[in-house]
Amino acid sequence: MTTNDSPPLTASQRMANIVALAKRRGFVFPASEIYGGLNGFWDFGPLGVLLKNNIRDAWWQAMVTCPPLGPDGTPLSIVGLDSAIIQNPQTWVASGHVAGFADLMSDCRESKNRYRADHIVCVAVLAERGGAVQNLGVLSTLDGTDAAEKITAKAQKMLRKLGGGTLIPPDMHTAKAFTELSEAERAAVIGPDVENPGTLTEPRAFNLMFSTHVGVFQNEANKAYLRPETAQGIFLNYKNVLDTARVKMPFGIAQVGKAFRNEVTPRNFIFRTREFEQMEMEFFCPPEQAGQWYEFWVETRLRWWREAIGLTPAKLQRRDHASDELSHYSTACADVEYRYPFSEPKFGELEGIAHRGNYDLTQHAASSKTNLDYIDQENGNRRYLPHVIEPASGLTRAVLAVLCDAYQHDASRASPEWLKIKPSLAPVKLGIFPLVNKDGMPEMAEKLYLALRQNHTSQYDAKQSIGKRYARMDEAGTPFCITVDGESLTHHTVTIRHRDTGTQERVDASQLKPWLAAALQ
Ligand code: ATP
């Protein structure tokens, strides 16, 4: 949002501002920054870790602590798990990750850069020179909001070198991914960071798993993998949970944790990183019920992003995968997508909900020679391998979606940039200030702070003008600021300032607890 007659920010300005604010206010820092960073790795700072944990807790609450009611009103049974990041490497052979968890990549022989082949967008560029239309060739760049700008800038540069001419604006509607071109067409593409055609190699598969060695010998026998998803740890523990947790079909196992993927082109801030966190749940059910549970979970998860996380409904959508997008074992898959500034006007994935059939349990049963059948004692000891619905979302990506959705720009405010984060998720809930740092106000404000911090993340601030203190809190997304002023001392009231409207109301100090309990939902 931009008000006060200033022109609206472009999507790429908004994105740049969000990244800058995230750094400036301690939400997200580049990892190992003092050594020049490490591509694809980010650290969460003091505000970022609070926000991330609040989102994680909201997910855990909705999944494990208080799972939803099923379509017939029966409370669902979902239990939690925290499995190891490194598992027996056979896990990843059985799951198909060793053979098939790969992206197509292409190297540039000239710039030595490596790209994810489906992220290279290619477009034919024309110019008018000496009264004739001349083909400048097929230029490429990495997809994103600035793709047209980058192609144009590069084409202008090429034209200048050729001695001038008028560029015909490239028609990005005709752009194609490098992987969509024929081999002959690919050989003629001018790579993203060079000016001559034919430097990009043919796409080839690149496995995304990070490997390591367990124990002292660095040999093939000791090779192991950092998990590329949390889901497989759940399948490995399916039998343990069944044997110990007194669960019966249908039931779920949920887990939140780190996952690692050696992404070819990590980018778009924390959208695609090489180390990230996932929130995944495997919902096991009788085969004949899987279709019904699939629909239930797609709708439940979409609603959660809207209602519990508060993302703008118009920026959220359900996208059902076409049948040629599905993996061979998947019956159906739908993504919850969000319109990130860098994907505009398109949407990007936030969560995938997959109907995985009984693929994973079949694979692990065969590979480990363990019987993973469920015995339904209530139905004549019927034996079957359950089918699975998997809502799999990214916690790191959730932080990004919340930051993008919350970011506001309003030049008329003392804090032109501020974060409209849902109060229940806000990293800091309260700013507590004395109006001036004297006349008994700091003493009362400090007393309030000591009482309120026991229940809510609060910050006490007595420095600078009250306007500057509000602005600092607005930028951090703090929903309420409580100020002790002269009247507080005589009438035992305080003012509460609302971040979103800037309005203030006076509340009896003794009523703050119930007031906040209702407001911070
Ligand atoms: P994408 O198509 O974006 O690569 P995916 O379909 O491979 O994602 P899944 O394997 O379904 O992703 O993982 C579930 C979720 O984990 C995704 O919806 C996303 O939120 C998150 N995720 C996956 N890869 C990354 C990554 N490299 N960085 C951050 N989050 C990720």
mmCIF file of N, CA, C and O in Angstrom, residues 11 31 47 79 252 301 388 464:
data_model
loop_
_atom_site.group_PDB
_atom_site.id
_atom_site.type_symbol
_atom_site.label_atom_id
_atom_site.label_comp_id
_atom_site.label_asym_id
_atom_site.label_seq_id
_atom_site.Cartn_x
_atom_site.Cartn_y
_atom_site.Cartn_z
ATOM 1 N N ALA A 11 6.862 -3.794 -7.851
ATOM 2 C CA ALA A 11 7.057 -5.049 -7.124
ATOM 3 C C ALA A 11 8.527 -5.230 -6.750
ATOM 4 O O ALA A 11 8.844 -5.665 -5.641
ATOM 5 N N ALA A 31 23.782 -15.381 5.877
ATOM 6 C CA ALA A 31 24.609 -16.238 6.739
ATOM 7 C C ALA A 31 26.090 -15.943 6.509
ATOM 8 O O ALA A 31 26.495 -15.608 5.396
ATOM 9 N N LEU A 47 14.364 -10.677 15.831
ATOM 10 C CA LEU A 47 12.935 -10.557 15.509
ATOM 11 C C LEU A 47 12.489 -11.708 14.610
ATOM 12 O O LEU A 47 11.377 -12.223 14.731
ATOM 13 N N VAL A 79 -0.230 -36.991 15.856
ATOM 14 C CA VAL A 79 0.819 -36.960 16.877
ATOM 15 C C VAL A 79 2.084 -36.343 16.283
ATOM 16 O O VAL A 79 2.256 -36.293 15.068
ATOM 17 N N GLY A 252 -2.561 -38.957 11.838
ATOM 18 C CA GLY A 252 -1.452 -38.239 11.210
ATOM 19 C C GLY A 252 -0.223 -38.217 12.095
ATOM 20 O O GLY A 252 -0.311 -38.371 13.315
ATOM 21 N N ARG A 301 -5.925 -26.597 4.743
ATOM 22 C CA ARG A 301 -4.646 -25.881 4.726
ATOM 23 C C ARG A 301 -4.790 -24.491 4.110
ATOM 24 O O ARG A 301 -4.206 -23.523 4.589
ATOM 25 N N VAL A 388 -1.706 -42.227 1.877
ATOM 26 C CA VAL A 388 -1.194 -41.070 2.609
ATOM 27 C C VAL A 388 -1.524 -39.760 1.892
ATOM 28 O O VAL A 388 -1.330 -39.645 0.683
ATOM 29 N N GLN A 464 14.390 8.996 23.032
ATOM 30 C CA GLN A 464 13.920 9.763 21.856
ATOM 31 C C GLN A 464 12.444 10.147 21.973
ATOM 32 O O GLN A 464 11.754 9.795 22.922
#
